[in-house]
CSV table of C-alpha atoms and ligand atoms in Angstrom, one decimal:
chain,number,residue,atom,x,y,z
A,17,UNK,CA,0.0,0.0,0.0
A,18,UNK,CA,1.2,3.5,-0.9
A,19,UNK,CA,2.4,5.4,2.2
A,20,UNK,CA,-0.2,8.0,3.3
A,21,UNK,CA,2.4,10.7,3.5
A,22,UNK,CA,3.0,10.4,-0.2
A,23,UNK,CA,-0.4,11.9,-0.7
A,24,UNK,CA,-0.6,15.2,-2.6
A,25,UNK,CA,-1.4,16.8,0.7
A,26,UNK,CA,2.2,16.4,1.8
A,27,UNK,CA,4.0,17.7,-1.3
A,28,UNK,CA,7.7,17.9,-1.0
A,29,UNK,CA,7.8,14.8,1.1
A,30,UNK,CA,8.4,11.4,-0.4
A,31,UNK,CA,8.5,8.3,1.7
A,32,UNK,CA,10.4,5.5,0.0
A,33,UNK,CA,9.5,1.9,0.1
A,34,UNK,CA,11.2,0.1,3.0
A,35,UNK,CA,13.7,-2.7,2.8
A,36,UNK,CA,12.5,-6.1,3.9
A,37,UNK,CA,13.8,-7.3,7.2
A,38,UNK,CA,16.8,-9.7,7.2
A,39,UNK,CA,15.6,-13.2,8.1
A,40,UNK,CA,16.4,-14.0,11.7
A,41,UNK,CA,19.5,-16.1,12.0
A,42,UNK,CA,18.3,-18.0,15.0
A,43,UNK,CA,14.5,-17.8,15.4
A,44,UNK,CA,14.8,-19.3,18.9
A,45,UNK,CA,17.2,-16.7,20.1
A,46,UNK,CA,15.5,-14.3,22.5
A,47,UNK,CA,17.5,-11.3,23.6
A,48,UNK,CA,16.8,-10.6,27.3
A,49,UNK,CA,15.3,-7.2,27.4
A,50,UNK,CA,16.2,-5.2,30.4
A,51,UNK,CA,13.1,-3.4,31.6
A,52,UNK,CA,13.6,0.3,31.8
A,53,UNK,CA,12.3,1.3,35.2
A,54,UNK,CA,11.1,4.8,36.1
A,55,UNK,CA,12.8,6.4,39.1
A,56,UNK,CA,9.8,5.6,41.3
A,57,UNK,CA,9.8,1.9,40.2
A,58,UNK,CA,13.5,1.8,41.1
A,59,UNK,CA,12.8,3.2,44.5
A,60,UNK,CA,9.9,1.0,45.1
A,61,UNK,CA,11.9,-2.1,44.1
A,62,UNK,CA,14.8,-1.1,46.3
A,63,UNK,CA,12.6,-0.4,49.3
A,64,UNK,CA,11.1,-3.9,48.9
A,65,UNK,CA,14.6,-5.3,49.0
A,66,UNK,CA,14.6,-6.5,45.4
A,67,UNK,CA,18.2,-7.4,44.7
A,68,UNK,CA,18.0,-7.3,40.9
A,69,UNK,CA,16.6,-3.8,41.0
A,70,UNK,CA,19.2,-2.7,43.6
A,71,UNK,CA,22.0,-4.1,41.4
A,72,UNK,CA,20.6,-2.2,38.4
A,73,UNK,CA,20.5,1.0,40.4
A,74,UNK,CA,24.1,0.5,41.5
A,75,UNK,CA,25.1,0.1,37.9
A,76,UNK,CA,23.5,3.4,37.2
A,77,UNK,CA,25.4,5.0,40.0
A,78,UNK,CA,28.6,3.6,38.6
A,79,UNK,CA,27.9,4.6,35.0
A,80,UNK,CA,29.8,7.5,33.5
A,81,UNK,CA,26.8,8.4,31.2
A,82,UNK,CA,25.1,11.7,31.9
A,83,UNK,CA,21.6,10.3,31.6
A,84,UNK,CA,22.4,7.4,33.9
A,85,UNK,CA,23.9,9.8,36.4
A,86,UNK,CA,20.8,12.0,36.3
A,87,UNK,CA,18.6,8.9,37.0
A,88,UNK,CA,20.9,7.6,39.7
A,89,UNK,CA,20.8,11.0,41.5
A,90,UNK,CA,17.1,11.0,41.5
A,91,UNK,CA,16.9,7.5,42.9
A,92,UNK,CA,19.5,8.3,45.6
A,93,UNK,CA,17.6,11.4,46.7
A,94,UNK,CA,14.4,9.4,47.0
A,95,UNK,CA,16.2,6.7,49.0
A,96,UNK,CA,18.0,9.0,51.4
A,97,UNK,CA,15.1,9.2,53.9
A,98,UNK,CA,15.3,5.4,54.2
A,99,UNK,CA,19.1,5.3,54.6
A,100,UNK,CA,21.5,5.8,57.4
A,101,UNK,CA,20.3,3.1,59.7
A,102,UNK,CA,23.1,0.6,59.2
A,103,UNK,CA,26.4,-0.1,60.9
A,104,UNK,CA,29.1,0.9,58.5
A,105,UNK,CA,32.5,-0.8,58.9
A,106,UNK,CA,35.7,-0.2,56.9
A,107,UNK,CA,38.0,-3.2,56.5
A,108,UNK,CA,41.5,-2.8,55.4
A,109,UNK,CA,44.6,-5.0,55.2
A,110,UNK,CA,47.4,-5.6,52.8
A,111,UNK,CA,46.9,-8.3,50.1
A,112,UNK,CA,47.2,-11.7,51.7
A,113,UNK,CA,46.3,-10.5,55.2
A,114,UNK,CA,43.1,-12.5,54.8
A,115,UNK,CA,40.4,-9.9,54.1
A,116,UNK,CA,38.3,-12.1,51.9
A,117,UNK,CA,38.5,-15.1,54.3
A,118,UNK,CA,37.7,-12.8,57.2
A,119,UNK,CA,34.8,-11.1,55.6
A,120,UNK,CA,33.4,-14.4,54.7
A,121,UNK,CA,33.7,-15.5,58.3
A,122,UNK,CA,32.4,-12.2,59.8
A,123,UNK,CA,29.6,-12.1,57.3
A,124,UNK,CA,28.4,-15.6,58.1
A,125,UNK,CA,28.5,-14.8,61.8
A,126,UNK,CA,26.3,-11.7,61.2
A,127,UNK,CA,23.9,-13.5,58.9
A,128,UNK,CA,23.4,-16.2,61.6
A,129,UNK,CA,22.5,-13.4,63.9
A,130,UNK,CA,19.8,-12.4,61.5
A,131,UNK,CA,21.5,-9.4,60.0
A,132,UNK,CA,21.6,-8.4,56.3
A,133,UNK,CA,25.1,-7.5,55.0
A,134,UNK,CA,26.3,-5.6,52.0
A,135,UNK,CA,29.9,-5.9,51.1
A,136,UNK,CA,31.3,-3.1,48.9
A,137,UNK,CA,34.8,-2.2,47.9
A,138,UNK,CA,37.0,0.7,47.0
A,139,UNK,CA,39.9,-0.3,44.8
A,140,UNK,CA,41.6,2.5,43.0
A,141,UNK,CA,43.9,0.2,41.1
A,142,UNK,CA,41.1,-1.6,39.4
A,143,UNK,CA,41.2,0.7,36.4
A,144,UNK,CA,44.7,-0.6,35.7
A,145,UNK,CA,43.8,-4.3,36.3
A,146,UNK,CA,40.7,-4.0,34.1
A,147,UNK,CA,38.0,-5.2,36.4
A,148,UNK,CA,38.2,-5.3,40.1
A,149,UNK,CA,39.6,-8.2,42.1
A,150,UNK,CA,38.2,-6.8,45.3
A,151,UNK,CA,34.7,-7.8,46.3
A,152,UNK,CA,34.8,-10.6,43.7
A,153,UNK,CA,32.1,-13.1,44.7
A,154,UNK,CA,34.4,-16.1,44.3
A,155,UNK,CA,36.6,-14.7,47.1
A,156,UNK,CA,33.7,-15.0,49.6
A,157,UNK,CA,32.4,-18.4,48.9
A,158,UNK,CA,30.0,-19.0,51.8
A,159,UNK,CA,28.7,-15.5,51.8
A,160,UNK,CA,28.1,-15.4,48.1
A,161,UNK,CA,25.5,-18.1,48.5
A,162,UNK,CA,23.5,-16.2,51.1
A,163,UNK,CA,20.4,-14.3,50.1
A,164,UNK,CA,21.0,-11.9,52.9
A,165,UNK,CA,24.4,-10.9,51.6
A,166,UNK,CA,24.9,-8.4,48.7
A,167,UNK,CA,28.5,-8.5,47.4
A,168,UNK,CA,29.5,-5.8,44.9
A,169,UNK,CA,32.9,-5.4,43.4
A,170,UNK,CA,34.6,-2.0,43.4
A,171,UNK,CA,33.4,0.5,40.7
A,172,UNK,CA,36.2,0.3,38.3
A,173,UNK,CA,36.2,3.6,36.4
A,174,UNK,CA,37.7,6.8,37.4
A,175,UNK,CA,39.9,8.4,40.0
A,176,UNK,CA,40.0,7.3,43.6
A,177,UNK,CA,37.7,10.3,44.6
A,178,UNK,CA,35.2,9.3,41.9
A,179,UNK,CA,35.3,5.6,42.9
A,180,UNK,CA,34.9,6.5,46.5
A,181,UNK,CA,31.9,8.7,45.8
A,182,UNK,CA,30.1,6.0,44.0
A,183,UNK,CA,30.7,3.6,46.8
A,184,UNK,CA,29.4,6.1,49.3
A,185,UNK,CA,26.2,6.5,47.1
A,186,UNK,CA,25.9,2.7,46.9
A,187,UNK,CA,25.8,2.6,50.7
A,188,UNK,CA,22.7,4.7,50.6
A,189,UNK,CA,20.9,2.4,48.2
A,190,UNK,CA,21.9,-0.7,50.1
A,191,UNK,CA,20.6,0.8,53.4
A,192,UNK,CA,17.4,1.7,51.7
A,193,UNK,CA,17.1,-1.9,50.5
A,194,UNK,CA,17.2,-3.0,54.2
A,195,UNK,CA,20.9,-4.0,54.6
A,196,UNK,CA,21.7,-3.2,58.3
A,197,UNK,CA,25.4,-3.8,58.1
A,198,UNK,CA,27.7,-2.5,55.4
A,199,UNK,CA,31.4,-3.5,54.9
A,200,UNK,CA,33.6,-1.3,52.8
A,201,UNK,CA,36.7,-3.2,51.9
A,202,UNK,CA,39.9,-1.7,50.7
A,203,UNK,CA,43.4,-2.9,49.9
A,204,UNK,CA,45.6,-1.5,52.6
A,205,UNK,CA,48.3,0.2,50.7
A,206,UNK,CA,47.7,3.7,51.9
A,207,UNK,CA,45.6,5.7,49.4
A,208,UNK,CA,42.1,4.6,49.7
A,209,UNK,CA,42.0,4.3,53.5
A,210,UNK,CA,41.2,8.0,54.0
A,211,UNK,CA,38.3,7.7,51.6
A,212,UNK,CA,36.9,4.7,53.4
A,213,UNK,CA,37.4,6.4,56.8
A,214,UNK,CA,35.2,9.2,55.5
A,215,UNK,CA,32.2,6.9,55.0
A,216,UNK,CA,32.3,4.4,57.8
A,217,UNK,CA,31.5,4.3,61.5
A,218,UNK,CA,34.2,1.8,62.5
A,219,UNK,CA,37.5,1.2,60.9
A,220,UNK,CA,39.0,-2.2,61.2
A,221,UNK,CA,42.7,-3.0,60.4
A,222,UNK,CA,43.7,-6.6,59.6
A,223,UNK,CA,47.3,-7.3,60.4
A,224,UNK,CA,49.5,-10.4,60.4
A,225,UNK,CA,52.0,-11.6,62.9
A,226,UNK,CA,55.0,-13.7,62.4
A,227,UNK,CA,57.5,-11.5,60.6
A,228,UNK,CA,59.1,-10.1,63.7
A,229,UNK,CA,58.9,-6.6,62.3
A,230,UNK,CA,55.1,-6.2,62.5
A,231,UNK,CA,55.2,-2.5,63.2
A,232,UNK,CA,57.4,-1.7,60.2
A,233,UNK,CA,55.8,-1.1,56.9
A,234,UNK,CA,52.5,0.0,58.4
A,235,UNK,CA,51.6,3.5,57.6
A,236,UNK,CA,51.3,5.4,60.8
A,237,UNK,CA,48.3,7.3,59.4
A,238,UNK,CA,46.4,4.0,58.8
A,239,UNK,CA,47.1,2.8,62.4
A,240,UNK,CA,45.9,6.2,63.7
A,241,UNK,CA,42.6,5.7,61.9
A,242,UNK,CA,42.0,2.2,63.2
A,243,UNK,CA,39.3,1.7,65.9
A,244,UNK,CA,40.2,-1.9,66.1
A,245,UNK,CA,43.4,-3.8,65.0
A,246,UNK,CA,42.8,-7.5,64.5
A,247,UNK,CA,45.6,-9.9,64.0
A,248,UNK,CA,44.6,-12.7,61.7
A,249,UNK,CA,45.9,-16.3,61.4
A,250,UNK,CA,46.1,-16.8,65.1
A,251,UNK,CA,46.0,-20.6,64.6
A,252,UNK,CA,48.4,-23.6,64.9
A,253,UNK,CA,52.0,-22.6,65.3
A,254,UNK,CA,51.2,-19.0,64.8
A,255,UNK,CA,49.2,-18.4,68.1
A,256,UNK,CA,52.2,-17.2,70.1
A,257,UNK,CA,53.5,-14.9,67.4
A,258,UNK,CA,50.0,-13.4,67.1
A,259,UNK,CA,49.8,-12.8,70.8
A,260,UNK,CA,53.2,-11.2,70.8
A,261,UNK,CA,52.3,-9.0,67.8
A,262,UNK,CA,49.1,-8.0,69.7
A,263,UNK,CA,51.2,-6.9,72.7
A,264,UNK,CA,53.4,-4.8,70.4
A,265,UNK,CA,50.5,-3.1,68.7
A,266,UNK,CA,49.0,-2.3,72.1
A,267,UNK,CA,52.2,-0.7,73.2
A,268,UNK,CA,52.5,1.2,70.0
A,269,UNK,CA,48.9,2.5,70.2
A,270,UNK,CA,49.8,4.2,73.6
A,271,UNK,CA,52.2,6.4,71.7
A,272,UNK,CA,49.5,7.9,69.6
A,273,UNK,CA,47.4,10.9,70.5
A,274,UNK,CA,44.0,10.0,71.9
A,275,UNK,CA,41.3,9.7,69.2
A,276,UNK,CA,38.5,12.3,69.0
A,277,UNK,CA,36.0,9.6,69.7
A,278,UNK,CA,37.3,9.0,73.2
A,279,UNK,CA,37.6,5.4,72.3
A,280,UNK,CA,40.8,3.6,72.8
A,281,UNK,CA,41.4,1.2,69.9
A,282,UNK,CA,41.4,-2.5,70.8
A,283,UNK,CA,43.8,-5.2,69.6
A,284,UNK,CA,42.4,-8.7,69.2
A,285,UNK,CA,43.8,-11.9,67.7
A,286,UNK,CA,41.6,-14.3,65.6
A,287,UNK,CA,41.6,-16.8,62.8
A,288,UNK,CA,39.3,-16.1,59.9
A,289,UNK,CA,40.1,-19.5,58.3
A,290,UNK,CA,39.4,-21.5,61.4
A,291,UNK,CA,36.6,-19.3,62.7
A,292,UNK,CA,38.2,-18.5,66.0
A,293,UNK,CA,37.6,-15.2,67.8
A,294,UNK,CA,35.0,-13.9,65.3
A,295,UNK,CA,32.3,-13.2,67.9
A,296,UNK,CA,34.8,-11.1,70.0
A,297,UNK,CA,35.5,-8.9,67.0
A,298,UNK,CA,31.8,-8.2,66.5
A,299,UNK,CA,31.3,-7.6,70.2
A,300,UNK,CA,34.0,-5.0,70.0
A,301,UNK,CA,32.2,-3.2,67.1
A,302,UNK,CA,29.0,-3.3,69.2
A,303,UNK,CA,30.8,-1.9,72.2
A,304,UNK,CA,32.2,0.9,70.1
A,305,UNK,CA,28.8,1.8,68.7
A,306,UNK,CA,27.2,1.9,72.1
A,307,UNK,CA,30.1,4.0,73.4
A,308,UNK,CA,30.1,6.6,70.6
A,309,UNK,CA,26.3,6.8,70.5
A,310,UNK,CA,26.3,7.6,74.2
A,311,UNK,CA,29.0,10.3,74.0
A,312,UNK,CA,27.5,11.8,70.8
A,313,UNK,CA,30.5,11.1,68.6
A,314,UNK,CA,28.6,8.8,66.4
A,315,UNK,CA,26.2,11.5,65.2
A,316,UNK,CA,29.0,14.1,65.1
A,317,UNK,CA,31.1,11.9,62.8
A,318,UNK,CA,28.2,11.1,60.5
A,319,UNK,CA,27.5,14.9,60.2
A,320,UNK,CA,31.2,15.6,59.5
A,321,UNK,CA,31.1,12.9,56.8
A,322,UNK,CA,28.0,14.4,55.2
A,323,UNK,CA,29.8,17.8,55.1
A,324,UNK,CA,32.9,16.2,53.7
A,325,UNK,CA,31.0,14.6,50.9
A,326,UNK,CA,29.2,17.8,50.1
A,327,UNK,CA,32.5,19.6,49.5
A,328,UNK,CA,33.9,16.6,47.7
A,329,UNK,CA,31.0,16.7,45.3
A,330,UNK,CA,31.4,20.4,44.8
A,331,UNK,CA,35.2,19.9,44.1
A,332,UNK,CA,34.4,17.1,41.7
A,333,UNK,CA,31.9,19.2,39.8
A,334,UNK,CA,34.1,22.2,39.6
A,335,UNK,CA,37.0,20.2,38.3
A,336,UNK,CA,34.8,18.4,35.7
A,337,UNK,CA,33.3,21.7,34.5
A,338,UNK,CA,36.7,23.3,34.3
A,339,UNK,CA,38.4,20.6,32.3
A,340,UNK,CA,35.5,19.9,30.0
A,341,UNK,CA,35.0,23.6,29.2
A,342,UNK,CA,35.7,23.8,25.4
A,343,UNK,CA,37.7,27.0,25.8
A,344,UNK,CA,39.8,25.5,28.5
A,345,UNK,CA,40.2,22.2,26.6
A,346,UNK,CA,41.6,24.1,23.6
A,347,UNK,CA,44.1,26.2,25.5
A,348,UNK,CA,45.3,23.7,28.2
A,349,UNK,CA,48.1,22.0,26.2
A,350,UNK,CA,49.4,25.2,24.5
A,351,UNK,CA,49.6,27.0,27.9
A,352,UNK,CA,51.3,24.0,29.4
A,353,UNK,CA,53.8,24.2,26.6
A,354,UNK,CA,54.4,27.9,27.3
A,355,UNK,CA,55.2,26.9,30.9
A,356,UNK,CA,57.6,24.1,29.8
A,357,UNK,CA,59.3,26.6,27.5
A,358,UNK,CA,59.8,29.0,30.4
A,359,UNK,CA,57.8,31.6,28.6
A,360,UNK,CA,55.3,32.1,31.5
A,361,UNK,CA,55.3,31.0,35.1
A,362,UNK,CA,53.0,28.2,36.4
A,363,UNK,CA,51.0,30.8,38.3
A,364,UNK,CA,50.5,33.2,35.4
A,365,UNK,CA,49.5,30.2,33.3
A,366,UNK,CA,47.0,29.0,35.9
A,367,UNK,CA,45.5,32.5,36.3
A,368,UNK,CA,45.1,32.8,32.5
A,369,UNK,CA,43.3,29.5,32.3
A,370,UNK,CA,41.0,30.4,35.2
A,371,UNK,CA,40.3,33.8,33.6
A,372,UNK,CA,39.5,32.1,30.3
A,373,UNK,CA,37.2,29.7,32.1
A,374,UNK,CA,35.3,32.4,34.0
A,375,UNK,CA,34.9,34.5,30.9
A,376,UNK,CA,33.6,31.6,29.0
A,377,UNK,CA,31.2,30.7,31.8
A,378,UNK,CA,29.7,34.2,32.1
A,379,UNK,CA,29.1,34.3,28.3
A,380,UNK,CA,26.8,31.3,28.6
B,12,GDP,P1,43.2,-11.0,51.1
B,12,GDP,O1,44.2,-10.9,49.9
B,12,GDP,O2,43.5,-10.1,52.1
B,12,GDP,O3,41.8,-11.0,50.7
B,12,GDP,O4,43.5,-12.5,51.7
B,12,GDP,P2,42.8,-13.9,51.6
B,12,GDP,O5,41.6,-14.0,52.4
B,12,GDP,O6,42.7,-14.2,50.1
B,12,GDP,O7,43.9,-14.8,52.3
B,12,GDP,C1,45.2,-15.0,51.8
B,12,GDP,C2,45.7,-16.3,52.2
B,12,GDP,O8,45.8,-16.5,53.6
B,12,GDP,C3,44.8,-17.5,51.7
B,12,GDP,O9,45.7,-18.5,51.3
B,12,GDP,C4,44.1,-17.9,53.0
B,12,GDP,O10,43.7,-19.2,52.9
B,12,GDP,C5,45.0,-17.6,54.1
B,12,GDP,N1,44.3,-17.3,55.3
B,12,GDP,C6,43.3,-16.4,55.5
B,12,GDP,N2,42.9,-16.4,56.7
B,12,GDP,C7,43.7,-17.3,57.4
B,12,GDP,C8,43.7,-17.7,58.8
B,12,GDP,O11,42.9,-17.3,59.7
B,12,GDP,N3,44.6,-18.7,59.1
B,12,GDP,C9,45.4,-19.2,58.2
B,12,GDP,N4,46.3,-20.1,58.6
B,12,GDP,N5,45.5,-18.8,56.9
B,12,GDP,C10,44.6,-17.9,56.5
């Protein structure tokens, strides 16, 4: 049949005959269609604890696409009133310290207590390694089979700041979905600890004994952040060494200035692999929560963290806007070259770029 728009009424417009569809290669193949949810549907699903919808929302949070970010922000905002009620615990330790084994053991302990646990990760190196190793489900075998555990690898794209922000936003979604305990794991090599510290209530440092120089190689800053130091692999022949290391850590902690929380960090030994001393660790976390809720530090810290993330977001947005400004983008490399050629100083160069940016902004 002739296309109606080829009628004389629509002169100047000609609709050509279409091309027949290519026959289906495999008539039985059905592509799974991901349902496009509205923000309200997302929120409704999350509040009901629907894990598929929660995962999809987290994917939006992690996406670099503008429209995904818009949608993610809308979902987060709607989830915020239902968030904030979990115990947030940061867990750090060098590779091999036993983080995955321990998280598996802690997690199973908590699930048996009737809690719901989300395990998230911050791994700034994942961009290099193409896909994160942290939070990988295969690393937490028992936990990954539990319906009350939600394990999510580190968001892989972007700077540490960006990755950390996404993890922080994911915490909100998990809490709204009913997870009452959140672990944020990081590999303890010194960069991401500050970021984790800025989003958790309790910071747990996993250490090993047995090398004789336990206190060496630990960044002082990380030890100062710790609310609990736990010495893993206190099993078999290693028990004495673990106890000795614990005594050394306790002594070392006395040399640090007292923490703002008023809490004196505890040092415990345990075995993640053999499930020894796990209850004591969780009891310590509980004691800390009670202590800091009583003295007001818990709320104070959460407020400080909220403030910190507000400024982090402003800084992120400013940086993004600056570097993606077309005028700036065009002049950045030539200006950099002028600095390298000693034609202008770094400060003059920076001022020129800022002036260019501000001029360009006001013209909009
Ligand atoms: P991660 O890199 O920090 O996540 O460390 P893993 O959990 O992968 O553990 C590193 C190695 O230490 C593995 O071979 C574990 O089996 C072993 N391991 C972990 N926890 C314990 C423990 O409590 N006792 C002993 N003996 N070995 C452990």
